[in-house]
Amino acid sequence: MEPDADRFAKANEYRARAMKTVSFGVSSTPRGRQQPAPIVADFARGAHVWDNAGNRYIDYSAGYGPLILGHSPACVIDAVKAELDRGLRTASVHAGEAALAELVCETLPSAQKCAFVSSGSEAIQLALRVARAATGRTRIVKFRGHYHGWLDTIHAAGSVGNDGPSTIGQDPAALESLTIIDWGDIDALRTALTAEHAAVILEPIAVNGGCFMPREGFIEEVRRLTAERGIALIFDEVITGYRLSLGGAQAVLGVTPDISVIGKAMGAGLPIGAVVGSDAFMEPVSTGRLLHRGTFNGNPLSVAASIACISHLSDNAGEIYPRIDAMTAQLQEYVRQSAARHGVACAVNRTGSAMQIALGLTEMTTFADTAKADFARTQRFAGKLLSRGIQIIGRGLLYMTDAHGDDDIAETMSVFDEAFAQEAAEQG
Ligand SMILES: Cc1ncc(COP(=O)(O)O)c(C=O)c1O
């Protein structure tokens, strides 16, 4: 299918209007960088989204991860509609909270107590507070390339060569309690840990860093070291929770942290996050000694969506996870071969149903390798896919959902092939 030159005319028209009153024309900066233009989502069903000009896209952005069941899973939509009929009841205690916590405790190995918030970034802040309160210490170990939300105390070391703030406007002093080290470097961790460390926080499977599995034995050794020294081990499972398996990355790796942070997929598209952990580590928040605040925490709509989503995943885990993983593996293999056939250097990594493409290199196995990838070119390549009806996250990340089917995969493969052909022609 040849790209249609006018496809983005209405998107550009909207952007020009929005730029007058909405900062950067979007509600989160990366959305504004979509190439060739940020599409305006008008309607979505299953694996597909339609823009304001009626163009259909097969969607692998999956709402930046949450839409594990696709755009409009009947079980979630029905649960939210039923909840709407009961009134919004924002900031009330309601029975859904315990029902959701029970489901989380049944499914996530590290969960004995849950504390709900409204986003992953908030949950990370609460997890750090809980770890500090439980240990009476302050410092936090963070790994390069791992992303733990956009708030000032942790938004650092997201790109190679910059351990400082990730954006202008951040308070550099807020990062003073971080110790930043390389992912996978167990010797650096052993040396870095002191009696001042409250926690080690990490993405157990580094999806943001480029979709890498941890080096063999690394997570086990981090678990051993932190337990030995009374330091909280925090798994940031905002992406991997309910995406990699029903029990998250911790079930896949067989390592149980003290505290886990979940968000995204647990809410199937509605805003929710949670800090969960052992009774011992959650004690400060479970007893009310530690302040856990937030008007929208545990709001009935998000909780209803989450109960419906986790129940559905729980009932169908044996079918859903192997299927979406297999579809992603099939796509990964095809994309690798297609890039090679066209002579385009493109690394294609995968962890479960998350897949990262990066142009400019053929292998990307460590975060340091990401410095050699050409992310501007990857972003333009994502634009070539978008022009042909495939939406991925601009920096080259794709998420498979339970709504994708064989027809979607077949269409996606042929679009990748055309886009690589164009890429090859351009590189000459
Ligand atoms: C691993 C990880 N942690 C935390 C966050 C922050 O979550 P949120 O965007 O819901 O604030 C994200 C978001 O992408 C993430 O990928």
Coordinates of C-alpha atoms and ligand atoms in Angstrom, one line a residue:
M1 CA 0.0 0.0 0.0
E2 CA 1.5 3.4 -1.1
P3 CA 1.4 6.1 1.6
D4 CA -1.4 8.6 1.0
A5 CA 0.1 12.1 0.8
D6 CA -3.0 13.7 2.4
R7 CA -3.3 11.2 5.2
F8 CA -2.0 13.6 7.8
A9 CA -3.7 16.8 6.6
K10 CA -6.4 16.7 9.3
A11 CA -3.9 15.8 12.0
N12 CA -1.8 18.8 11.0
E13 CA -4.8 21.0 11.0
Y14 CA -5.7 19.9 14.5
R15 CA -2.1 20.3 15.7
A16 CA -2.0 23.9 14.5
R17 CA -5.2 24.6 16.4
A18 CA -4.0 22.8 19.6
M19 CA -0.6 24.5 19.6
K20 CA -2.4 27.8 20.3
T21 CA -3.8 26.6 23.7
V22 CA -2.4 23.2 24.6
S23 CA 1.3 23.2 25.6
F24 CA 3.2 21.6 22.7
G25 CA -0.3 20.6 21.4
V26 CA -0.3 17.4 23.4
S27 CA -0.5 16.2 27.0
S28 CA 2.8 14.4 27.2
T29 CA 5.8 15.6 25.3
P30 CA 6.8 12.4 23.4
R31 CA 3.3 12.3 21.8
G32 CA 4.1 15.5 20.1
R33 CA 7.2 14.0 18.4
Q34 CA 5.3 11.3 16.5
Q35 CA 6.4 11.3 12.8
P36 CA 5.3 12.5 10.3
A37 CA 2.5 14.0 12.5
P38 CA 0.9 13.1 15.8
I39 CA -2.3 11.4 14.7
V40 CA -5.5 12.4 16.5
A41 CA -7.2 9.3 17.9
D42 CA -10.9 9.6 17.2
F43 CA -12.1 6.0 17.8
A44 CA -10.6 2.7 18.8
R45 CA -11.7 -0.9 18.9
G46 CA -9.6 -4.0 19.6
A47 CA -6.2 -3.7 17.9
H48 CA -7.2 -0.7 15.8
V49 CA -7.4 3.0 16.1
W50 CA -9.0 5.4 13.6
D51 CA -7.8 9.0 13.3
N52 CA -9.8 12.2 12.8
A53 CA -9.7 11.7 9.0
G54 CA -11.1 8.1 9.3
N55 CA -7.7 6.4 8.6
R56 CA -7.4 3.0 10.3
Y57 CA -4.1 2.0 12.1
I58 CA -3.1 -1.3 13.5
D59 CA -2.0 -0.1 16.9
Y60 CA 1.2 -1.4 18.6
S61 CA 1.5 1.6 20.9
A62 CA -1.2 0.0 23.2
G63 CA -1.6 3.3 25.1
Y64 CA 2.2 3.2 25.9
G65 CA 1.6 -0.3 27.4
P66 CA -1.6 -0.5 29.4
L67 CA -3.9 -1.9 26.7
I68 CA -2.9 -5.5 27.2
L69 CA -6.5 -6.6 26.2
G70 CA -6.7 -4.1 23.3
H71 CA -8.7 -0.9 23.0
S72 CA -12.2 -2.0 24.1
P73 CA -12.3 -5.3 25.9
A74 CA -16.0 -6.0 26.6
C75 CA -15.2 -7.1 30.2
V76 CA -13.6 -3.8 31.1
I77 CA -16.0 -1.6 29.3
D78 CA -19.0 -3.4 30.9
A79 CA -17.4 -3.1 34.4
V80 CA -16.7 0.6 34.0
K81 CA -20.2 1.3 32.7
A82 CA -21.7 -0.5 35.6
E83 CA -19.5 1.4 38.0
L84 CA -20.5 4.7 36.3
D85 CA -24.1 3.9 37.0
R86 CA -23.3 3.7 40.8
G87 CA -22.0 7.3 40.9
L88 CA -18.4 8.4 40.7
R89 CA -17.8 8.2 44.5
T90 CA -14.3 9.7 44.1
A91 CA -12.2 9.6 47.3
S92 CA -14.7 7.3 49.1
V93 CA -13.8 4.0 50.7
H94 CA -15.5 1.3 48.6
A95 CA -15.6 -2.5 48.4
G96 CA -13.7 -2.6 45.1
E97 CA -10.5 -1.7 46.9
A98 CA -10.3 -4.9 48.9
A99 CA -11.6 -7.0 45.9
L100 CA -8.7 -5.6 43.8
A101 CA -6.1 -6.0 46.5
E102 CA -7.2 -9.6 47.0
L103 CA -6.7 -10.3 43.2
V104 CA -3.3 -8.6 43.2
C105 CA -2.2 -10.6 46.2
E106 CA -3.4 -13.8 44.6
T107 CA -1.5 -13.1 41.3
L108 CA 1.7 -11.2 42.2
P109 CA 4.3 -13.3 44.2
S110 CA 5.6 -10.3 46.3
A111 CA 2.1 -9.0 47.2
Q112 CA 0.8 -9.3 50.8
K113 CA -0.4 -5.7 51.1
C114 CA -1.4 -3.1 48.4
A115 CA -1.5 0.7 48.4
F116 CA -3.3 2.3 45.4
V117 CA -2.4 5.5 43.5
S118 CA -3.3 6.9 40.1
S119 CA -0.1 6.4 38.0
G120 CA 3.2 4.6 37.8
S121 CA 5.2 7.8 38.6
E122 CA 3.2 8.3 41.8
A123 CA 3.5 4.7 42.8
I124 CA 7.3 4.9 42.4
Q125 CA 7.4 7.9 44.8
L126 CA 5.3 6.0 47.3
A127 CA 7.5 2.9 47.0
L128 CA 10.7 5.0 47.7
R129 CA 9.0 6.6 50.7
V130 CA 7.9 3.2 52.0
A131 CA 11.4 1.8 51.6
R132 CA 12.9 4.7 53.5
A133 CA 10.4 4.5 56.3
A134 CA 10.9 0.7 56.6
T135 CA 14.7 0.9 56.7
G136 CA 15.3 4.3 58.3
R137 CA 17.8 5.0 55.6
T138 CA 17.8 7.5 52.7
R139 CA 19.9 6.5 49.6
I140 CA 18.6 4.7 46.6
V141 CA 20.4 2.7 43.9
K142 CA 19.1 3.3 40.4
F143 CA 20.4 1.7 37.2
R144 CA 21.3 3.6 34.0
G145 CA 18.6 3.3 31.3
H146 CA 15.9 2.3 33.7
Y147 CA 12.9 4.7 33.7
H148 CA 10.9 5.1 36.9
G149 CA 8.6 8.0 36.0
W150 CA 8.9 11.7 35.4
L151 CA 9.2 13.1 38.9
D152 CA 12.2 15.0 40.1
T153 CA 13.6 12.5 42.6
I154 CA 14.2 9.7 40.1
H155 CA 14.1 11.1 36.5
A156 CA 17.8 10.6 35.8
A157 CA 20.3 8.6 33.8
G158 CA 17.8 7.8 31.0
S159 CA 20.3 8.3 28.2
V160 CA 23.9 7.2 27.7
G161 CA 26.4 9.7 29.1
N162 CA 23.9 11.7 31.2
D163 CA 23.5 10.7 34.8
G164 CA 21.9 14.1 35.7
P165 CA 18.4 15.4 35.3
S166 CA 16.5 14.2 32.2
T167 CA 15.0 17.6 31.4
I168 CA 15.5 21.3 32.0
G169 CA 13.4 22.5 34.9
Q170 CA 14.2 19.6 37.2
D171 CA 15.7 20.3 40.6
P172 CA 19.3 18.8 40.5
A173 CA 19.3 18.7 44.3
A174 CA 16.3 16.2 44.3
L175 CA 18.7 13.6 42.8
E176 CA 21.3 13.8 45.5
S177 CA 20.2 10.7 47.2
L178 CA 20.6 8.5 44.1
T179 CA 23.6 6.2 43.5
I180 CA 23.6 5.5 39.7
I181 CA 25.3 2.4 38.3
D182 CA 25.4 0.2 35.2
W183 CA 22.7 -2.4 34.7
G184 CA 24.2 -5.9 35.1
D185 CA 27.4 -4.7 36.9
I186 CA 27.2 -6.8 40.1
D187 CA 30.7 -5.7 41.3
A188 CA 29.7 -2.0 41.0
L189 CA 26.6 -2.7 43.0
R190 CA 28.5 -4.6 45.7
T191 CA 31.0 -1.7 46.0
A192 CA 28.3 1.0 45.9
L193 CA 26.0 -0.3 48.6
T194 CA 26.5 1.3 52.0
A195 CA 24.7 1.4 55.4
E196 CA 22.9 4.5 54.1
H197 CA 21.0 2.7 51.3
A198 CA 17.3 2.2 51.8
A199 CA 16.6 0.5 48.4
V200 CA 17.8 -0.8 45.1
I201 CA 15.2 0.0 42.4
L202 CA 15.2 -1.6 39.0
E203 CA 13.1 -2.8 36.0
P204 CA 13.6 -6.5 36.4
I205 CA 13.4 -6.9 32.7
A206 CA 14.6 -3.7 31.1
V207 CA 11.9 -2.8 28.6
N208 CA 12.7 0.9 28.6
G209 CA 16.4 0.3 28.2
G210 CA 15.9 -1.6 25.0
C211 CA 14.0 -4.8 25.9
F212 CA 16.9 -6.7 27.6
M213 CA 16.7 -9.7 29.8
P214 CA 19.0 -9.4 32.9
R215 CA 22.4 -11.0 32.7
E216 CA 22.3 -14.6 34.0
G217 CA 22.4 -14.7 37.8
F218 CA 22.4 -10.9 38.2
I219 CA 18.9 -10.5 39.7
E220 CA 19.5 -13.4 42.0
E221 CA 22.7 -11.8 43.2
V222 CA 21.0 -8.4 43.7
R223 CA 18.3 -10.2 45.8
R224 CA 21.0 -11.9 47.9
L225 CA 23.0 -8.7 48.5
T226 CA 20.0 -6.6 49.4
A227 CA 18.5 -9.3 51.7
E228 CA 21.9 -9.7 53.4
R229 CA 22.2 -5.9 54.1
G230 CA 18.6 -5.2 55.0
I231 CA 18.0 -3.1 51.9
A232 CA 14.7 -3.0 50.2
L233 CA 14.6 -4.6 46.7
I234 CA 12.1 -2.7 44.6
F235 CA 10.9 -4.1 41.3
D236 CA 9.5 -1.5 39.0
E237 CA 6.9 -3.6 37.2
V238 CA 4.9 -0.7 35.8
I239 CA 5.4 -2.2 32.3
T240 CA 6.1 -5.8 33.0
G241 CA 3.3 -6.3 35.6
Y242 CA 0.4 -8.2 34.0
R243 CA 2.2 -7.9 30.7
L244 CA 5.0 -10.5 30.8
S245 CA 2.9 -13.0 32.8
L246 CA 0.1 -13.0 35.3
G247 CA 2.8 -12.8 38.0
G248 CA 4.9 -10.2 36.1
A249 CA 8.6 -10.4 35.6
Q250 CA 9.1 -11.7 39.1
A251 CA 7.2 -14.9 38.2
V252 CA 9.2 -15.2 35.0
L253 CA 12.5 -14.7 36.8
G254 CA 11.6 -16.6 39.9
V255 CA 12.9 -13.8 42.2
T256 CA 10.6 -12.1 44.7
P257 CA 11.3 -8.5 45.6
D258 CA 10.3 -6.8 48.9
I259 CA 8.3 -4.1 47.2
S260 CA 6.8 -4.0 43.7
V261 CA 5.4 -1.2 41.7
I262 CA 2.7 -1.9 39.2
G263 CA 0.5 0.3 36.9
K264 CA -0.2 0.4 33.2
A265 CA -1.6 -3.1 32.2
M266 CA -3.3 -3.6 35.6
G267 CA -5.8 -0.9 34.6
A268 CA -6.4 -1.9 31.0
G269 CA -6.3 1.8 30.0
L270 CA -7.7 3.6 33.0
P271 CA -5.3 5.4 35.3
I272 CA -4.1 3.4 38.3
G273 CA -0.9 2.3 40.0
A274 CA 0.0 0.4 43.1
V275 CA 2.8 -0.3 45.6
V276 CA 2.6 -3.8 46.8
G277 CA 5.0 -5.7 49.1
S278 CA 5.6 -8.0 52.0
D279 CA 3.8 -7.3 55.3
A280 CA 7.2 -6.4 56.9
F281 CA 8.2 -3.8 54.3
M282 CA 4.7 -2.4 53.9
E283 CA 4.3 -2.0 57.7
P284 CA 4.8 1.9 57.7
V285 CA 2.0 2.4 55.2
S286 CA -0.2 -0.5 56.4
T287 CA -0.3 0.9 60.0
G288 CA -1.0 4.5 58.8
R289 CA 2.3 5.8 60.2
L290 CA 3.4 6.8 56.8
L291 CA 1.3 9.4 54.9
H292 CA -0.2 8.0 51.7
R293 CA -2.3 10.7 50.1
G294 CA -4.2 11.4 46.9
T295 CA -7.7 12.5 46.0
F296 CA -8.0 10.0 43.1
N297 CA -6.3 7.0 44.8
G298 CA -8.4 3.9 44.4
N299 CA -11.1 5.7 42.4
P300 CA -14.0 3.3 41.6
L301 CA -13.7 3.5 37.8
S302 CA -10.0 2.6 37.7
V303 CA -10.5 -0.1 40.3
A304 CA -13.5 -1.6 38.4
A305 CA -11.4 -1.7 35.2
S306 CA -8.5 -3.3 37.0
I307 CA -10.6 -5.9 38.7
A308 CA -12.2 -6.8 35.3
C309 CA -8.8 -6.9 33.6
I310 CA -6.9 -8.9 36.2
S311 CA -9.8 -11.4 36.5
H312 CA -9.9 -11.9 32.8
L313 CA -6.1 -12.3 32.6
S314 CA -6.3 -14.7 35.5
D315 CA -9.0 -16.9 33.9
N316 CA -7.3 -16.9 30.5
A317 CA -3.6 -16.6 31.4
G318 CA -2.7 -20.0 29.9
E319 CA -4.1 -19.0 26.5
I320 CA -3.3 -15.2 26.4
Y321 CA 0.3 -15.0 27.4
P322 CA 1.7 -17.8 25.2
R323 CA -0.4 -16.4 22.2
I324 CA 0.8 -12.8 22.4
D325 CA 4.4 -13.9 23.1
A326 CA 4.3 -16.2 20.1
M327 CA 2.8 -13.5 17.8
T328 CA 5.5 -11.1 18.9
A329 CA 8.2 -13.7 18.3
Q330 CA 6.9 -14.3 14.9
L331 CA 6.9 -10.6 14.1
Q332 CA 10.4 -10.2 15.6
E333 CA 11.8 -12.9 13.3
Y334 CA 10.1 -11.5 10.2
V335 CA 11.3 -7.9 10.9
R336 CA 14.9 -9.1 11.4
Q337 CA 14.8 -11.0 8.2
S338 CA 13.1 -8.3 6.2
A339 CA 15.7 -5.7 7.4
A340 CA 18.6 -8.0 6.5
R341 CA 17.0 -8.7 3.1
H342 CA 16.9 -5.0 2.3
G343 CA 20.3 -4.3 3.7
V344 CA 19.0 -2.0 6.5
A345 CA 20.9 -2.3 9.9
C346 CA 18.1 -2.8 12.5
A347 CA 18.4 -4.5 15.9
V348 CA 15.2 -6.2 16.9
N349 CA 14.9 -7.1 20.6
R350 CA 12.0 -8.8 22.4
T351 CA 10.9 -9.6 25.9
G352 CA 7.6 -11.4 25.9
S353 CA 5.0 -9.2 24.1
A354 CA 7.3 -6.1 24.0
M355 CA 9.5 -5.6 21.1
Q356 CA 12.1 -2.9 20.4
I357 CA 13.5 -2.0 17.0
A358 CA 16.5 0.3 16.6
L359 CA 18.0 1.3 13.3
G360 CA 21.7 1.9 12.8
L361 CA 23.0 -1.3 14.4
T362 CA 22.2 -5.0 14.1
E363 CA 22.7 -6.1 17.7
M364 CA 21.8 -4.2 20.8
T365 CA 22.5 -6.3 23.9
T366 CA 23.4 -3.7 26.5
F367 CA 22.2 -0.2 27.4
A368 CA 25.6 1.1 26.3
D369 CA 24.8 -0.3 22.8
T370 CA 21.8 2.1 22.6
A371 CA 24.3 4.9 22.2
K372 CA 25.2 3.4 18.8
A373 CA 21.6 3.2 17.7
D374 CA 20.1 6.0 15.5
F375 CA 16.9 6.9 17.3
A376 CA 16.2 9.9 15.1
R377 CA 16.2 7.5 12.1
T378 CA 14.2 5.0 14.1
Q379 CA 11.6 7.7 14.8
R380 CA 11.5 8.5 11.0
F381 CA 11.1 4.8 10.2
A382 CA 8.1 4.7 12.7
G383 CA 6.7 7.5 10.5
K384 CA 7.1 5.3 7.4
L385 CA 5.0 2.6 9.2
L386 CA 2.5 5.2 10.3
S387 CA 2.1 6.5 6.8
R388 CA 1.1 2.9 5.8
G389 CA -1.3 2.3 8.7
I390 CA 0.8 0.9 11.5
Q391 CA 1.3 2.8 14.7
I392 CA 4.2 2.0 17.0
I393 CA 5.8 4.1 19.8
G394 CA 8.1 6.5 18.1
R395 CA 11.3 5.4 19.8
G396 CA 10.8 2.0 18.2
L397 CA 8.8 0.1 20.9
L398 CA 5.9 -2.2 20.0
Y399 CA 3.4 -3.9 22.4
M400 CA 1.3 -6.8 21.3
T401 CA -2.2 -7.1 22.8
D402 CA -4.7 -9.9 23.1
A403 CA -6.8 -8.1 20.5
H404 CA -4.2 -8.5 17.7
G405 CA -4.9 -11.4 15.3
D406 CA -3.2 -13.3 12.5
D407 CA -4.6 -10.8 9.9
D408 CA -3.0 -7.9 11.7
I409 CA 0.3 -9.7 11.9
A410 CA 0.3 -10.5 8.2
E411 CA -0.6 -6.9 7.3
T412 CA 2.1 -5.6 9.6
M413 CA 4.8 -7.8 8.1
S414 CA 4.0 -6.6 4.6
V415 CA 4.1 -3.0 5.8
F416 CA 7.5 -3.5 7.5
D417 CA 8.8 -4.9 4.2
E418 CA 7.6 -1.9 2.2
A419 CA 9.0 0.5 4.8
F420 CA 12.4 -1.3 4.8
A421 CA 12.4 -1.1 1.0
Q422 CA 11.9 2.6 1.2
E423 CA 14.5 2.9 3.9
A424 CA 17.0 1.0 1.7
A425 CA 16.2 3.2 -1.3
E426 CA 16.8 6.3 0.7
Q427 CA 20.1 5.1 2.2
G428 CA 21.2 4.4 -1.5
Ligands
LIG1 C1 9.1 1.2 34.1 C2 8.2 2.4 34.3 N1 8.1 2.9 35.5 C3 7.3 3.9 35.8 C4 6.6 4.6 34.7 C5 5.8 5.8 35.0 O1 4.4 5.5 34.9 P1 3.3 6.6 34.5 O2 3.6 7.0 33.1 O3 2.0 5.8 34.7 O4 3.5 7.7 35.5 C6 6.8 4.1 33.4 C7 6.1 4.8 32.3 O5 6.3 4.6 31.2 C8 7.6 3.0 33.2 O6 7.8 2.5 32.0

